[in-house]
């Protein structure tokens, strides 16, 4: 087996706290035919000084802050490798990650290989359960476009992809706002032109911390809805049906988040959108709530919480009473 050049693309914006561990994990790879491309996206912290320490080992490109999608695109365009590996500034790899992915790519012939991922909680300084314990990344293999339409369990930092595929599907879509779902949109496009492969061994570490983009749940939901709406006009009848159900659920969830922030106008838009995807009496009721004053909604919620807690207390008392009578 030949050893093709692998270009590692790392977008950086104010990543001084985690950057050294990230870069060192690349330099420690057992696969040696690597180039490291770092795009510094307008950092204002000490990232530049840290990157200068590694100037002999990385190709550094500076640009004004254009966003993580633009930084990834710049890295892909500057890459010389036959294969592209993505790595976020706050994640890291175990040493055999690239070696085992390249082996799997040659063995399977797939155009994209991802790996199992471990999750590390920065606040506790320990490994922890994934964000979504029900996620099954091992199911995203082969021709998995239909599976991806229903969700995404592929960690960006775990992905290795053949570079020529970007000429077929394009780069990260800059219409997608923030550090949200540019990667998900890219996987959807890639899944239409190549099968995916998977390395079951956990070789990627996803760091959980307060500043990461995935914590902005409202932005994530808004952009995920946008990305999936783009697929409706090309979906077949069954895909369209399933997509509308999923979109209705996402819009409903977005509406409830907006209510939590007392942004009733945004919640109203989300519930109207949910109704266009899949009408339901429940969503109509939630839509009605958005026309009430925030103080009224807070009162309804507090009343509901009291009733719910009393119901749970009554249920617990009932269980204890039944238990006593059975054993008395």
mmCIF file of C-alpha atoms in Angstrom:
data_model
loop_
_atom_site.group_PDB
_atom_site.id
_atom_site.type_symbol
_atom_site.label_atom_id
_atom_site.label_comp_id
_atom_site.label_asym_id
_atom_site.label_seq_id
_atom_site.Cartn_x
_atom_site.Cartn_y
_atom_site.Cartn_z
ATOM 1 C CA UNK A 1 0.000 0.000 0.000
ATOM 2 C CA UNK A 2 1.318 3.471 -0.890
ATOM 3 C CA UNK A 3 1.369 6.250 1.681
ATOM 4 C CA UNK A 4 -0.474 9.210 0.156
ATOM 5 C CA UNK A 5 0.094 12.665 1.560
ATOM 6 C CA UNK A 6 -2.547 13.557 4.149
ATOM 7 C CA UNK A 7 -3.313 17.251 4.650
ATOM 8 C CA UNK A 8 -4.567 18.038 8.153
ATOM 9 C CA UNK A 9 -6.746 21.166 8.142
ATOM 10 C CA UNK A 10 -7.048 23.036 11.471
ATOM 11 C CA UNK A 11 -9.086 26.270 11.578
ATOM 12 C CA UNK A 12 -8.144 28.466 14.549
ATOM 13 C CA UNK A 13 -9.902 31.375 16.209
ATOM 14 C CA UNK A 14 -8.845 32.330 19.738
ATOM 15 C CA UNK A 15 -7.823 28.767 20.524
ATOM 16 C CA UNK A 16 -4.844 29.448 22.794
ATOM 17 C CA UNK A 17 -6.200 27.316 25.629
ATOM 18 C CA UNK A 18 -6.289 24.036 23.663
ATOM 19 C CA UNK A 19 -4.159 24.578 20.568
ATOM 20 C CA UNK A 20 -0.893 22.996 21.683
ATOM 21 C CA UNK A 21 -2.506 19.687 22.630
ATOM 22 C CA UNK A 22 -4.287 19.641 19.265
ATOM 23 C CA UNK A 23 -1.130 20.254 17.220
ATOM 24 C CA UNK A 24 0.986 17.888 19.290
ATOM 25 C CA UNK A 25 -1.550 15.107 18.699
ATOM 26 C CA UNK A 26 -1.015 15.542 14.949
ATOM 27 C CA UNK A 27 2.767 15.612 15.219
ATOM 28 C CA UNK A 28 2.606 12.392 17.287
ATOM 29 C CA UNK A 29 0.837 10.426 14.546
ATOM 30 C CA UNK A 30 2.414 7.111 13.568
ATOM 31 C CA UNK A 31 1.512 7.925 9.947
ATOM 32 C CA UNK A 32 4.330 10.229 8.911
ATOM 33 C CA UNK A 33 3.396 11.481 5.429
ATOM 34 C CA UNK A 34 1.455 14.479 6.727
ATOM 35 C CA UNK A 35 1.267 18.188 6.135
ATOM 36 C CA UNK A 36 -0.376 20.369 8.786
ATOM 37 C CA UNK A 37 -2.320 23.362 7.499
ATOM 38 C CA UNK A 38 -3.420 25.876 10.122
ATOM 39 C CA UNK A 39 -5.688 28.771 9.138
ATOM 40 C CA UNK A 40 -5.651 31.504 11.774
ATOM 41 C CA UNK A 41 -9.062 33.121 11.383
ATOM 42 C CA UNK A 42 -8.507 36.543 12.923
ATOM 43 C CA UNK A 43 -7.457 35.399 16.405
ATOM 44 C CA UNK A 44 -7.028 38.191 18.964
ATOM 45 C CA UNK A 45 -5.601 36.068 21.790
ATOM 46 C CA UNK A 46 -2.208 34.351 22.095
ATOM 47 C CA UNK A 47 -2.900 31.829 19.299
ATOM 48 C CA UNK A 48 -0.420 33.453 16.893
ATOM 49 C CA UNK A 49 2.428 33.192 19.398
ATOM 50 C CA UNK A 50 1.645 29.532 20.028
ATOM 51 C CA UNK A 51 1.490 28.794 16.305
ATOM 52 C CA UNK A 52 4.848 30.478 15.741
ATOM 53 C CA UNK A 53 6.398 27.903 18.078
ATOM 54 C CA UNK A 54 5.419 25.245 15.530
ATOM 55 C CA UNK A 55 6.280 27.167 12.355
ATOM 56 C CA UNK A 56 8.796 24.487 11.309
ATOM 57 C CA UNK A 57 6.057 21.851 11.385
ATOM 58 C CA UNK A 58 2.951 23.612 10.093
ATOM 59 C CA UNK A 59 1.910 25.675 7.092
ATOM 60 C CA UNK A 60 0.325 28.747 8.628
ATOM 61 C CA UNK A 61 -2.139 30.975 6.784
ATOM 62 C CA UNK A 62 -3.494 34.189 8.277
ATOM 63 C CA UNK A 63 -6.815 35.785 7.372
ATOM 64 C CA UNK A 64 -9.285 38.241 8.923
ATOM 65 C CA UNK A 65 -12.108 36.626 10.859
ATOM 66 C CA UNK A 66 -14.395 35.113 8.214
ATOM 67 C CA UNK A 67 -15.763 32.172 10.195
ATOM 68 C CA UNK A 68 -14.863 28.529 10.644
ATOM 69 C CA UNK A 69 -16.398 27.472 7.306
ATOM 70 C CA UNK A 70 -14.271 29.962 5.380
ATOM 71 C CA UNK A 71 -11.187 28.883 7.339
ATOM 72 C CA UNK A 72 -11.799 25.210 6.474
ATOM 73 C CA UNK A 73 -12.304 26.140 2.834
ATOM 74 C CA UNK A 74 -9.006 28.036 2.798
ATOM 75 C CA UNK A 75 -7.277 25.008 4.291
ATOM 76 C CA UNK A 76 -8.735 22.652 1.680
ATOM 77 C CA UNK A 77 -7.714 24.975 -1.159
ATOM 78 C CA UNK A 78 -4.150 25.259 0.196
ATOM 79 C CA UNK A 79 -3.810 21.503 0.737
ATOM 80 C CA UNK A 80 -1.503 19.426 -1.479
ATOM 81 C CA UNK A 81 -2.487 16.033 -0.088
ATOM 82 C CA UNK A 82 -4.522 13.361 -1.806
ATOM 83 C CA UNK A 83 -6.456 12.997 1.458
ATOM 84 C CA UNK A 84 -7.876 15.693 3.763
ATOM 85 C CA UNK A 85 -8.298 15.240 7.520
ATOM 86 C CA UNK A 86 -10.307 17.752 9.555
ATOM 87 C CA UNK A 87 -9.382 18.663 13.116
ATOM 88 C CA UNK A 88 -10.979 21.355 15.281
ATOM 89 C CA UNK A 89 -8.724 23.528 17.444
ATOM 90 C CA UNK A 90 -10.070 22.100 20.719
ATOM 91 C CA UNK A 91 -10.090 18.378 19.815
ATOM 92 C CA UNK A 92 -7.263 15.874 19.551
ATOM 93 C CA UNK A 93 -6.308 12.477 18.128
ATOM 94 C CA UNK A 94 -4.741 9.294 19.412
ATOM 95 C CA UNK A 95 -1.441 8.404 17.660
ATOM 96 C CA UNK A 96 -2.678 5.689 15.260
ATOM 97 C CA UNK A 97 -5.744 7.614 14.048
ATOM 98 C CA UNK A 98 -4.582 8.560 10.540
ATOM 99 C CA UNK A 99 -2.687 5.303 9.997
ATOM 100 C CA UNK A 100 -5.768 3.181 10.655
ATOM 101 C CA UNK A 101 -8.027 5.431 8.592
ATOM 102 C CA UNK A 102 -5.730 5.275 5.567
ATOM 103 C CA UNK A 103 -5.623 1.491 5.876
ATOM 104 C CA UNK A 104 -9.429 1.350 5.996
ATOM 105 C CA UNK A 105 -9.761 3.718 3.049
ATOM 106 C CA UNK A 106 -7.559 1.504 0.875
ATOM 107 C CA UNK A 107 -9.269 -1.650 2.108
ATOM 108 C CA UNK A 108 -12.832 -0.438 1.585
ATOM 109 C CA UNK A 109 -12.480 1.935 -1.343
ATOM 110 C CA UNK A 110 -14.719 4.467 0.462
ATOM 111 C CA UNK A 111 -14.256 8.181 -0.105
ATOM 112 C CA UNK A 112 -14.841 9.188 3.531
ATOM 113 C CA UNK A 113 -13.704 7.395 6.677
ATOM 114 C CA UNK A 114 -14.694 8.460 10.187
ATOM 115 C CA UNK A 115 -13.845 6.980 13.576
ATOM 116 C CA UNK A 116 -15.427 6.330 16.918
ATOM 117 C CA UNK A 117 -15.109 9.333 19.247
ATOM 118 C CA UNK A 118 -14.508 9.823 22.953
ATOM 119 C CA UNK A 119 -15.867 12.866 24.808
ATOM 120 C CA UNK A 120 -13.819 14.865 27.294
ATOM 121 C CA UNK A 121 -15.426 17.272 29.762
ATOM 122 C CA UNK A 122 -13.154 20.263 30.288
ATOM 123 C CA UNK A 123 -14.913 21.261 33.518
ATOM 124 C CA UNK A 124 -14.256 17.918 35.232
ATOM 125 C CA UNK A 125 -11.030 17.122 33.355
ATOM 126 C CA UNK A 126 -12.327 13.635 32.648
ATOM 127 C CA UNK A 127 -13.817 11.554 29.865
ATOM 128 C CA UNK A 128 -17.600 11.492 29.922
ATOM 129 C CA UNK A 129 -20.724 10.274 28.153
ATOM 130 C CA UNK A 130 -21.322 11.658 24.626
ATOM 131 C CA UNK A 131 -23.634 14.611 24.064
ATOM 132 C CA UNK A 132 -26.187 12.210 22.624
ATOM 133 C CA UNK A 133 -25.851 8.741 24.221
ATOM 134 C CA UNK A 134 -28.272 7.326 21.651
ATOM 135 C CA UNK A 135 -26.069 8.341 18.685
ATOM 136 C CA UNK A 136 -24.712 5.430 16.643
ATOM 137 C CA UNK A 137 -21.851 6.625 14.402
ATOM 138 C CA UNK A 138 -21.207 3.020 13.353
ATOM 139 C CA UNK A 139 -24.503 3.129 11.429
ATOM 140 C CA UNK A 140 -23.184 5.814 9.058
ATOM 141 C CA UNK A 141 -21.454 3.441 6.664
ATOM 142 C CA UNK A 142 -21.858 2.549 3.008
ATOM 143 C CA UNK A 143 -24.313 4.628 1.013
ATOM 144 C CA UNK A 144 -25.813 6.416 3.995
ATOM 145 C CA UNK A 145 -27.507 9.545 2.587
ATOM 146 C CA UNK A 146 -30.967 8.449 3.799
ATOM 147 C CA UNK A 147 -29.552 7.766 7.257
ATOM 148 C CA UNK A 148 -27.910 11.200 7.375
ATOM 149 C CA UNK A 149 -31.179 12.918 6.514
ATOM 150 C CA UNK A 150 -32.492 11.674 9.852
ATOM 151 C CA UNK A 151 -29.526 12.836 11.929
ATOM 152 C CA UNK A 152 -25.770 13.275 12.159
ATOM 153 C CA UNK A 153 -23.504 11.346 14.516
ATOM 154 C CA UNK A 154 -20.249 11.966 12.612
ATOM 155 C CA UNK A 155 -17.709 14.041 14.544
ATOM 156 C CA UNK A 156 -15.985 16.584 12.295
ATOM 157 C CA UNK A 157 -12.561 15.916 13.817
ATOM 158 C CA UNK A 158 -12.870 12.207 13.057
ATOM 159 C CA UNK A 159 -13.198 12.576 9.269
ATOM 160 C CA UNK A 160 -10.702 11.685 6.523
ATOM 161 C CA UNK A 161 -11.870 12.332 2.941
ATOM 162 C CA UNK A 162 -10.440 12.037 -0.564
ATOM 163 C CA UNK A 163 -9.609 15.533 -1.797
ATOM 164 C CA UNK A 164 -10.879 15.069 -5.375
ATOM 165 C CA UNK A 165 -14.429 14.692 -4.019
ATOM 166 C CA UNK A 166 -14.535 18.406 -3.190
ATOM 167 C CA UNK A 167 -14.394 19.114 -6.915
ATOM 168 C CA UNK A 168 -17.674 17.179 -7.177
ATOM 169 C CA UNK A 169 -19.591 18.469 -4.169
ATOM 170 C CA UNK A 170 -18.020 21.846 -3.392
ATOM 171 C CA UNK A 171 -16.611 23.235 -0.152
ATOM 172 C CA UNK A 172 -18.274 24.318 3.106
ATOM 173 C CA UNK A 173 -21.407 26.340 2.327
ATOM 174 C CA UNK A 174 -20.918 29.874 3.668
ATOM 175 C CA UNK A 175 -24.658 30.530 3.648
ATOM 176 C CA UNK A 176 -24.742 28.508 6.866
ATOM 177 C CA UNK A 177 -24.240 30.833 9.810
ATOM 178 C CA UNK A 178 -21.805 30.517 12.679
ATOM 179 C CA UNK A 179 -19.982 27.420 13.858
ATOM 180 C CA UNK A 180 -23.045 25.232 13.445
ATOM 181 C CA UNK A 181 -23.804 22.598 10.813
ATOM 182 C CA UNK A 182 -21.424 23.297 7.907
ATOM 183 C CA UNK A 183 -19.940 19.849 8.459
ATOM 184 C CA UNK A 184 -23.362 18.147 8.436
ATOM 185 C CA UNK A 185 -24.241 19.831 5.142
ATOM 186 C CA UNK A 186 -20.914 18.672 3.700
ATOM 187 C CA UNK A 187 -21.468 15.053 4.820
ATOM 188 C CA UNK A 188 -24.893 15.093 3.142
ATOM 189 C CA UNK A 189 -23.362 16.182 -0.159
ATOM 190 C CA UNK A 190 -20.504 13.691 0.100
ATOM 191 C CA UNK A 191 -22.911 10.858 0.954
ATOM 192 C CA UNK A 192 -24.536 11.315 -2.455
ATOM 193 C CA UNK A 193 -21.297 10.598 -4.335
ATOM 194 C CA UNK A 194 -19.362 8.110 -2.173
ATOM 195 C CA UNK A 195 -19.903 5.381 0.428
ATOM 196 C CA UNK A 196 -18.635 6.051 3.958
ATOM 197 C CA UNK A 197 -16.365 3.829 6.008
ATOM 198 C CA UNK A 198 -15.847 3.596 9.761
ATOM 199 C CA UNK A 199 -13.050 2.694 12.173
ATOM 200 C CA UNK A 200 -14.691 1.365 15.320
ATOM 201 C CA UNK A 201 -11.746 2.133 17.590
ATOM 202 C CA UNK A 202 -12.121 5.481 19.460
ATOM 203 C CA UNK A 203 -9.267 7.485 17.936
ATOM 204 C CA UNK A 204 -10.741 10.995 18.137
ATOM 205 C CA UNK A 205 -11.432 13.076 21.258
ATOM 206 C CA UNK A 206 -14.163 15.740 21.254
ATOM 207 C CA UNK A 207 -13.629 18.305 23.987
ATOM 208 C CA UNK A 208 -16.729 19.693 25.733
ATOM 209 C CA UNK A 209 -16.342 23.250 27.018
ATOM 210 C CA UNK A 210 -18.543 26.348 27.456
ATOM 211 C CA UNK A 211 -17.230 28.315 24.457
ATOM 212 C CA UNK A 212 -17.854 25.806 21.654
ATOM 213 C CA UNK A 213 -20.353 26.573 18.913
ATOM 214 C CA UNK A 214 -22.525 23.527 19.598
ATOM 215 C CA UNK A 215 -23.686 25.166 22.841
ATOM 216 C CA UNK A 216 -25.765 27.673 20.868
ATOM 217 C CA UNK A 217 -28.775 25.393 20.543
ATOM 218 C CA UNK A 218 -31.024 27.936 18.842
ATOM 219 C CA UNK A 219 -28.477 28.693 16.118
ATOM 220 C CA UNK A 220 -27.797 24.975 15.628
ATOM 221 C CA UNK A 221 -31.496 24.246 15.206
ATOM 222 C CA UNK A 222 -32.141 27.181 12.858
ATOM 223 C CA UNK A 223 -29.265 26.218 10.583
ATOM 224 C CA UNK A 224 -30.096 22.503 10.694
ATOM 225 C CA UNK A 225 -33.639 23.294 9.568
ATOM 226 C CA UNK A 226 -32.228 25.416 6.748
ATOM 227 C CA UNK A 227 -29.893 22.643 5.561
ATOM 228 C CA UNK A 228 -32.656 20.026 5.578
ATOM 229 C CA UNK A 229 -35.129 22.322 3.826
ATOM 230 C CA UNK A 230 -32.678 22.555 0.936
ATOM 231 C CA UNK A 231 -33.074 18.781 0.489
ATOM 232 C CA UNK A 232 -36.874 18.767 0.225
ATOM 233 C CA UNK A 233 -37.045 19.657 -3.473
ATOM 234 C CA UNK A 234 -34.758 16.754 -4.457
ATOM 235 C CA UNK A 235 -36.221 14.181 -2.051
ATOM 236 C CA UNK A 236 -38.282 11.259 -3.293
ATOM 237 C CA UNK A 237 -41.737 10.686 -1.843
ATOM 238 C CA UNK A 238 -40.598 8.595 1.144
ATOM 239 C CA UNK A 239 -37.636 10.874 1.906
ATOM 240 C CA UNK A 240 -39.953 13.888 1.695
ATOM 241 C CA UNK A 241 -42.410 12.347 4.150
ATOM 242 C CA UNK A 242 -39.725 11.478 6.682
ATOM 243 C CA UNK A 243 -37.980 14.820 6.246
ATOM 244 C CA UNK A 244 -41.178 16.762 6.930
ATOM 245 C CA UNK A 245 -41.750 14.828 10.141
ATOM 246 C CA UNK A 246 -38.201 15.562 11.249
ATOM 247 C CA UNK A 247 -38.364 19.216 10.229
ATOM 248 C CA UNK A 248 -41.626 19.671 12.137
ATOM 249 C CA UNK A 249 -39.976 18.256 15.253
ATOM 250 C CA UNK A 250 -36.895 20.468 14.895
ATOM 251 C CA UNK A 251 -39.001 23.602 14.323
ATOM 252 C CA UNK A 252 -41.176 22.730 17.327
ATOM 253 C CA UNK A 253 -38.063 22.312 19.483
ATOM 254 C CA UNK A 254 -36.672 25.620 18.221
ATOM 255 C CA UNK A 255 -39.954 27.323 19.106
ATOM 256 C CA UNK A 256 -39.789 25.995 22.657
ATOM 257 C CA UNK A 257 -36.190 27.191 23.027
ATOM 258 C CA UNK A 258 -37.249 30.641 21.819
ATOM 259 C CA UNK A 259 -40.053 30.638 24.394
ATOM 260 C CA UNK A 260 -37.477 29.824 27.072
ATOM 261 C CA UNK A 261 -35.671 33.026 26.060
ATOM 262 C CA UNK A 262 -39.007 34.908 25.925
ATOM 263 C CA UNK A 263 -38.448 35.694 22.246
ATOM 264 C CA UNK A 264 -42.083 35.245 21.308
ATOM 265 C CA UNK A 265 -41.758 36.604 17.765
ATOM 266 C CA UNK A 266 -39.041 34.058 16.936
ATOM 267 C CA UNK A 267 -41.006 31.284 18.682
ATOM 268 C CA UNK A 268 -44.081 32.207 16.637
ATOM 269 C CA UNK A 269 -42.105 31.943 13.390
ATOM 270 C CA UNK A 270 -40.748 28.549 14.434
ATOM 271 C CA UNK A 271 -44.187 27.139 15.309
ATOM 272 C CA UNK A 272 -45.691 28.458 12.063
ATOM 273 C CA UNK A 273 -42.855 26.716 10.222
ATOM 274 C CA UNK A 274 -43.522 23.483 12.136
ATOM 275 C CA UNK A 275 -47.167 23.661 11.036
ATOM 276 C CA UNK A 276 -46.186 24.015 7.379
ATOM 277 C CA UNK A 277 -44.140 20.818 7.662
ATOM 278 C CA UNK A 278 -46.617 18.725 9.681
ATOM 279 C CA UNK A 279 -49.836 20.187 11.202
ATOM 280 C CA UNK A 280 -50.696 19.175 14.765
ATOM 281 C CA UNK A 281 -53.056 20.393 17.508
ATOM 282 C CA UNK A 282 -50.148 20.549 19.963
ATOM 283 C CA UNK A 283 -48.207 22.960 17.735
ATOM 284 C CA UNK A 284 -51.337 25.097 17.254
ATOM 285 C CA UNK A 285 -51.619 25.380 21.059
ATOM 286 C CA UNK A 286 -47.960 26.355 21.367
ATOM 287 C CA UNK A 287 -48.431 28.899 18.605
ATOM 288 C CA UNK A 288 -51.325 30.419 20.568
ATOM 289 C CA UNK A 289 -49.078 30.738 23.624
ATOM 290 C CA UNK A 290 -46.675 32.974 21.664
ATOM 291 C CA UNK A 291 -49.413 35.619 21.394
ATOM 292 C CA UNK A 292 -49.704 35.853 25.195
ATOM 293 C CA UNK A 293 -47.644 38.364 27.207
ATOM 294 C CA UNK A 294 -44.383 36.890 28.581
ATOM 295 C CA UNK A 295 -45.602 37.433 32.175
ATOM 296 C CA UNK A 296 -48.691 35.351 31.429
ATOM 297 C CA UNK A 297 -46.571 32.562 29.927
ATOM 298 C CA UNK A 298 -44.313 32.574 32.997
ATOM 299 C CA UNK A 299 -47.385 32.229 35.226
ATOM 300 C CA UNK A 300 -48.748 29.308 33.167
ATOM 301 C CA UNK A 301 -45.374 27.589 33.301
ATOM 302 C CA UNK A 302 -45.029 28.018 37.066
ATOM 303 C CA UNK A 303 -48.581 26.740 37.556
ATOM 304 C CA UNK A 304 -47.830 23.733 35.348
ATOM 305 C CA UNK A 305 -44.634 23.018 37.304
ATOM 306 C CA UNK A 306 -46.523 23.085 40.616
ATOM 307 C CA UNK A 307 -49.233 20.761 39.275
ATOM 308 C CA UNK A 308 -46.633 18.413 37.842
ATOM 309 C CA UNK A 309 -44.646 18.231 41.087
ATOM 310 C CA UNK A 310 -47.838 17.640 43.091
ATOM 311 C CA UNK A 311 -48.851 14.910 40.680
ATOM 312 C CA UNK A 312 -45.476 13.219 41.135
ATOM 313 C CA UNK A 313 -45.781 13.508 44.917
ATOM 314 C CA UNK A 314 -49.271 11.982 44.837
ATOM 315 C CA UNK A 315 -48.002 9.199 42.626
ATOM 316 C CA UNK A 316 -45.148 8.452 45.008
ATOM 317 C CA UNK A 317 -47.519 8.469 48.010
ATOM 318 C CA UNK A 318 -49.853 6.098 46.211
ATOM 319 C CA UNK A 319 -47.012 3.681 45.528
ATOM 320 C CA UNK A 320 -45.934 3.789 49.190
ATOM 321 C CA UNK A 321 -49.531 3.165 50.359
ATOM 322 C CA UNK A 322 -49.931 0.201 48.043
ATOM 323 C CA UNK A 323 -46.576 -1.121 49.147
ATOM 324 C CA UNK A 324 -47.573 -0.837 52.830
ATOM 325 C CA UNK A 325 -50.826 -2.664 52.338
ATOM 326 C CA UNK A 326 -49.109 -5.470 50.490
ATOM 327 C CA UNK A 327 -46.583 -6.054 53.204
ATOM 328 C CA UNK A 328 -48.741 -5.298 56.276
#
